[in-house]
Coordinates of C-alpha atoms in Angstrom, one line a residue:
M1 CA 0.0 0.0 0.0
T2 CA 1.4 3.4 -1.0
S3 CA 0.7 6.6 0.8
D4 CA -1.7 7.9 -1.9
E5 CA -3.7 4.7 -2.0
T6 CA -7.2 4.5 -0.5
L7 CA -9.0 1.7 1.2
S8 CA -11.6 1.5 -1.5
S9 CA -8.9 1.3 -4.2
I10 CA -7.2 -1.6 -2.4
A11 CA -10.6 -3.4 -2.0
S12 CA -11.2 -3.1 -5.8
R13 CA -8.1 -5.2 -6.5
C14 CA -9.2 -8.1 -4.3
C15 CA -10.0 -11.4 -6.1
K16 CA -13.4 -11.4 -4.3
R17 CA -15.8 -8.6 -3.8
V18 CA -14.8 -6.9 -0.5
Y19 CA -16.9 -4.2 1.1
I20 CA -15.1 -1.7 3.3
G21 CA -17.8 0.4 5.0
T22 CA -18.5 3.0 7.5
A23 CA -21.6 4.3 9.4
I24 CA -23.0 7.7 8.3
L25 CA -25.1 10.4 9.9
P26 CA -26.9 13.2 8.0
K27 CA -25.3 16.3 9.6
P28 CA -21.6 15.6 8.9
L29 CA -22.6 14.1 5.6
F30 CA -24.5 17.1 4.2
L31 CA -23.4 20.1 6.2
H32 CA -20.1 21.9 5.9
D33 CA -18.1 22.5 9.1
H34 CA -20.8 21.2 11.4
Q35 CA -19.2 21.3 14.8
D36 CA -20.2 21.0 18.4
Q37 CA -19.7 23.7 21.1
K38 CA -16.0 22.6 21.5
G39 CA -15.3 22.9 17.8
I40 CA -15.1 19.2 17.3
P41 CA -16.7 17.8 14.0
C42 CA -20.2 16.8 15.2
A43 CA -21.8 13.5 14.4
T44 CA -25.1 13.8 16.2
I45 CA -28.4 11.9 15.7
S46 CA -30.4 15.1 15.3
T47 CA -32.2 16.2 12.2
V48 CA -31.3 18.2 9.1
D49 CA -33.7 20.6 7.4
Q50 CA -34.8 19.3 4.0
N51 CA -33.5 22.4 2.2
Q52 CA -30.0 21.8 3.7
I53 CA -29.7 18.5 1.9
P54 CA -27.8 18.9 -1.4
D55 CA -28.9 17.2 -4.6
P56 CA -26.2 14.5 -5.1
A57 CA -26.4 14.7 -8.9
A58 CA -25.9 18.5 -8.9
T59 CA -23.1 18.7 -6.3
P60 CA -19.5 18.3 -7.5
T61 CA -17.5 16.0 -5.2
N62 CA -15.0 18.8 -4.4
E63 CA -17.8 20.9 -3.0
L64 CA -18.9 18.3 -0.5
P65 CA -17.9 18.4 3.2
Q66 CA -14.5 17.0 3.9
Y67 CA -16.1 14.2 5.9
T68 CA -18.2 13.2 2.9
Q69 CA -15.2 13.4 0.5
T70 CA -13.3 11.1 2.8
I71 CA -16.2 8.6 2.7
L72 CA -16.2 8.6 -1.1
S73 CA -12.4 8.2 -1.3
E74 CA -11.9 5.5 1.4
F75 CA -15.1 3.4 1.4
N76 CA -17.3 1.4 -1.0
S77 CA -20.1 0.6 1.5
I78 CA -22.1 2.5 4.1
V79 CA -24.6 1.7 6.9
I80 CA -27.1 4.2 8.2
E81 CA -25.9 4.8 11.8
H82 CA -29.2 5.6 13.5
H83 CA -32.0 7.0 11.4
L84 CA -33.1 3.6 9.9
K85 CA -33.9 2.0 13.3
W86 CA -37.5 1.5 14.2
G87 CA -37.8 4.1 17.0
P88 CA -36.2 7.0 15.1
L89 CA -38.4 6.2 12.1
V90 CA -41.7 6.4 13.9
H91 CA -41.1 8.0 17.4
T92 CA -38.0 9.8 18.4
L93 CA -37.0 11.7 15.2
P94 CA -39.9 13.4 13.5
G95 CA -37.5 15.0 11.1
P96 CA -38.1 17.6 8.5
I97 CA -41.8 16.8 8.3
S98 CA -42.1 19.1 11.3
Q99 CA -39.1 20.0 13.4
S100 CA -41.4 21.1 16.3
S101 CA -43.8 18.2 16.3
P102 CA -43.6 15.9 19.4
P103 CA -42.9 12.2 19.1
T104 CA -45.7 10.3 17.4
M105 CA -47.7 7.5 19.0
H106 CA -49.2 6.5 15.7
L107 CA -47.9 3.2 14.3
G108 CA -48.7 4.3 10.7
K109 CA -46.5 7.4 10.6
Y110 CA -43.1 6.9 9.2
D111 CA -40.5 9.6 8.3
F112 CA -38.0 8.2 5.8
S113 CA -36.8 11.7 4.8
H114 CA -33.3 11.4 6.3
V115 CA -32.7 7.9 5.2
D116 CA -34.0 8.6 1.7
A117 CA -31.4 11.4 1.4
M118 CA -28.6 9.2 2.6
V119 CA -29.6 6.2 0.5
D120 CA -30.0 8.4 -2.6
F121 CA -26.5 9.8 -1.9
A122 CA -25.0 6.3 -1.6
I123 CA -26.7 5.0 -4.8
H124 CA -25.5 8.1 -6.8
H125 CA -22.0 7.4 -5.7
N126 CA -22.1 3.6 -6.2
L127 CA -21.8 2.8 -2.6
H128 CA -23.2 -0.5 -1.3
I129 CA -25.7 -0.1 1.5
K130 CA -26.5 -2.3 4.5
G131 CA -29.8 -1.7 6.2
H132 CA -29.4 -1.5 10.0
V133 CA -31.6 -2.6 11.7
L134 CA -35.2 -3.9 11.5
I135 CA -35.6 -5.4 14.9
W136 CA -33.6 -4.4 18.0
H137 CA -35.2 -4.0 21.4
V138 CA -32.9 -1.1 22.4
T139 CA -34.2 1.3 19.6
S140 CA -37.8 0.1 19.3
P141 CA -40.7 2.4 20.0
P142 CA -41.7 2.4 23.7
F143 CA -45.4 1.9 23.0
L144 CA -44.7 -1.8 22.2
E145 CA -44.6 -2.4 26.0
E146 CA -48.2 -1.3 26.2
M147 CA -49.4 -3.6 23.5
S148 CA -50.8 -7.2 23.7
P149 CA -48.7 -10.1 22.3
T150 CA -51.0 -10.2 19.3
Q151 CA -50.6 -6.5 18.7
V152 CA -46.8 -6.7 19.0
R153 CA -46.7 -9.5 16.5
E154 CA -48.8 -7.6 14.0
A155 CA -46.7 -4.4 14.6
V156 CA -43.4 -6.2 14.0
K157 CA -44.6 -7.8 10.8
R158 CA -46.0 -4.5 9.6
H159 CA -42.7 -2.7 10.4
I160 CA -40.6 -5.2 8.5
F161 CA -42.9 -5.1 5.5
T162 CA -43.3 -1.4 5.5
T163 CA -39.5 -0.7 5.8
M164 CA -38.3 -3.3 3.4
N165 CA -40.9 -2.7 0.8
Y166 CA -40.1 1.1 0.9
F167 CA -36.5 0.5 0.2
K168 CA -36.8 -2.6 -2.1
G169 CA -34.3 -2.5 -4.9
R170 CA -32.3 0.2 -3.1
I171 CA -31.3 -1.5 0.1
K172 CA -30.4 -5.2 -0.7
M173 CA -28.8 -6.3 2.5
W174 CA -30.4 -6.1 6.0
D175 CA -29.6 -6.8 9.6
V176 CA -32.9 -8.4 10.5
V177 CA -32.4 -8.9 14.2
N178 CA -29.7 -7.3 16.3
E179 CA -28.1 -8.2 19.7
S180 CA -30.6 -10.6 21.1
L181 CA -28.1 -12.6 23.1
A182 CA -27.0 -12.2 26.7
A183 CA -23.4 -12.7 27.8
D184 CA -24.1 -16.3 28.7
G185 CA -25.3 -17.1 25.2
T186 CA -29.0 -17.3 26.1
L187 CA -31.7 -15.1 24.6
V188 CA -32.3 -11.7 26.3
E189 CA -35.9 -11.6 27.6
N190 CA -36.6 -8.3 25.8
V191 CA -40.0 -7.0 24.7
F192 CA -40.0 -9.3 21.6
Y193 CA -39.1 -12.4 23.6
R194 CA -41.7 -11.6 26.2
K195 CA -44.5 -10.7 23.8
M196 CA -43.8 -13.1 20.9
G197 CA -41.9 -16.0 22.5
P198 CA -38.4 -17.4 21.9
D199 CA -39.1 -18.1 18.2
Y200 CA -39.4 -14.4 17.3
I201 CA -36.1 -14.3 15.6
E202 CA -37.1 -17.1 13.2
Q203 CA -40.4 -15.4 12.5
C204 CA -38.7 -12.1 11.7
F205 CA -36.4 -13.7 9.2
R206 CA -39.4 -15.4 7.5
W207 CA -41.3 -12.2 7.3
A208 CA -38.2 -10.3 6.0
H209 CA -37.7 -12.9 3.2
E210 CA -41.4 -12.7 2.4
A211 CA -41.2 -8.9 2.2
D212 CA -38.2 -9.0 -0.2
P213 CA -37.2 -12.5 -1.4
D214 CA -34.0 -11.1 -3.1
A215 CA -32.6 -9.4 0.0
F216 CA -29.5 -10.7 1.8
L217 CA -30.5 -11.3 5.5
I218 CA -28.2 -11.1 8.4
Y219 CA -28.4 -11.9 12.2
N220 CA -26.1 -9.4 14.0
D221 CA -24.5 -9.5 17.5
N222 CA -21.5 -8.2 19.4
K223 CA -18.7 -9.8 21.4
V224 CA -19.2 -13.1 19.5
E225 CA -16.1 -12.8 17.3
G226 CA -13.8 -15.2 19.1
C227 CA -13.7 -19.0 19.5
G228 CA -11.3 -20.7 21.9
A229 CA -9.6 -24.0 20.8
I230 CA -8.4 -27.4 22.0
E231 CA -6.2 -29.8 20.1
T232 CA -8.1 -32.6 18.2
N233 CA -7.1 -35.2 15.7
D234 CA -8.3 -32.8 13.0
G235 CA -6.4 -29.8 14.4
D236 CA -7.9 -26.9 16.3
S237 CA -11.6 -26.8 17.0
C238 CA -13.8 -24.5 18.9
S239 CA -14.5 -25.4 22.5
S240 CA -15.7 -23.8 25.7
D241 CA -13.7 -26.4 27.7
S242 CA -10.2 -25.0 26.9
R243 CA -8.8 -23.6 30.1
H244 CA -5.9 -21.8 28.6
N245 CA -7.2 -20.5 25.2
K246 CA -10.8 -19.5 25.8
A247 CA -12.3 -16.6 23.9
P248 CA -13.2 -13.5 26.0
I249 CA -16.9 -14.4 26.1
Q250 CA -16.9 -18.0 24.9
A251 CA -20.4 -18.7 26.1
K252 CA -21.8 -15.9 24.0
S253 CA -19.7 -16.9 21.0
D254 CA -21.1 -20.5 21.3
G255 CA -24.6 -19.2 21.8
F256 CA -24.2 -17.1 18.6
Y257 CA -23.1 -20.1 16.7
N258 CA -25.8 -22.4 18.1
L259 CA -28.5 -19.9 17.3
L260 CA -27.3 -19.6 13.7
K261 CA -27.0 -23.4 13.4
E262 CA -30.5 -23.9 14.7
L263 CA -31.9 -21.3 12.2
V264 CA -30.1 -23.0 9.3
E265 CA -31.2 -26.5 10.3
K266 CA -34.9 -25.2 10.4
G267 CA -34.6 -23.9 6.9
V268 CA -35.0 -20.3 8.0
P269 CA -34.0 -17.8 5.2
I270 CA -30.8 -16.4 6.7
H271 CA -27.8 -15.7 4.6
G272 CA -25.2 -14.1 6.8
A273 CA -23.8 -13.6 10.3
G274 CA -22.9 -10.1 11.5
M275 CA -20.1 -10.0 14.1
Q276 CA -20.2 -6.5 15.6
A277 CA -16.6 -6.1 16.9
H278 CA -16.8 -3.8 19.9
F279 CA -13.1 -4.3 20.4
S280 CA -11.2 -2.4 23.1
A281 CA -7.4 -2.5 22.5
G282 CA -6.8 -2.0 26.2
G283 CA -9.6 -4.3 27.4
T284 CA -8.9 -7.0 30.0
K285 CA -10.7 -10.2 31.1
H286 CA -14.1 -10.3 29.3
Q287 CA -13.4 -6.9 27.6
R288 CA -10.2 -8.1 26.0
P289 CA -10.3 -8.5 22.2
P290 CA -10.1 -12.0 20.8
T291 CA -6.9 -13.1 19.0
P292 CA -6.8 -13.3 15.2
A293 CA -6.7 -17.2 15.5
M294 CA -9.9 -17.1 17.6
V295 CA -11.6 -14.8 15.1
K296 CA -10.5 -17.1 12.3
R297 CA -12.0 -20.2 14.0
Q298 CA -15.3 -18.5 14.6
I299 CA -15.5 -17.4 11.0
R300 CA -14.6 -20.8 9.8
R301 CA -17.3 -22.7 11.7
I302 CA -19.9 -20.1 10.7
G303 CA -18.8 -20.5 7.1
E304 CA -19.3 -24.2 7.4
L305 CA -23.0 -23.5 8.1
G306 CA -23.2 -22.0 4.6
L307 CA -23.3 -18.4 5.9
K308 CA -21.3 -15.4 4.9
V309 CA -19.8 -13.2 7.6
N310 CA -20.1 -9.5 8.0
M311 CA -17.6 -7.9 10.3
S312 CA -18.5 -4.5 11.7

């Protein structure tokens, strides 16, 4: 790699298609010199007025914010950081429809304005897009807690169909369910688990495939990237029994693999596994990053299930 090469130019020379992506937010993407009170370039989750969003087809690259120029030179893929999640779409970010309107409590009201602008920008510049995320309990609208199990089930299905149909043909890869596992590898008893039962993940993938049969569907989780090893006749294999070479959170890594294996064996339409690497270089004990060998073993056994791996 030479000093004038970019990440995207290196990726273009790979023998296989490689996506090198980054998360984006509307303010730094569309506004020049947007800074916080300390003068630091600001990447907030707040909204942008519609008239502040430039027409991607009419704006020369050299007139875009430096943040945006860097994205275009270094990356070939993007993910919407926040605005595509369920809560922001219907509850917490009313957006340019009305900057002063309070959060909505109406299930039928969606504001796709910010996501539309970012997706149109990405498509114009030939950037691959991953949709993040359809179902995640952390960023779901709070009114789900007040609904009956039947109502939640209907709302989840409606949300998946509404969002995926709106972006069909523009967003072709989706994180369907995100971070449903606890540290011990069991399912978190979140609102979806409590209202829909432990098979809610399977059902969400079936609905997503029904909504867009051509979409690439991913289950995504964090701290599941490593797999410890013991020596076997066939070489290294993953094991939670290894005392000296155990992954930082081996139980969660195993739970991740077992969940994926169960979905595949049931014939659930799942195509990829997202490993959201919340690595901390200075982390210790459970917070330490896995070794490259641990990551390789985890990727290998997931690949043996017939799934592709998305590292983020």
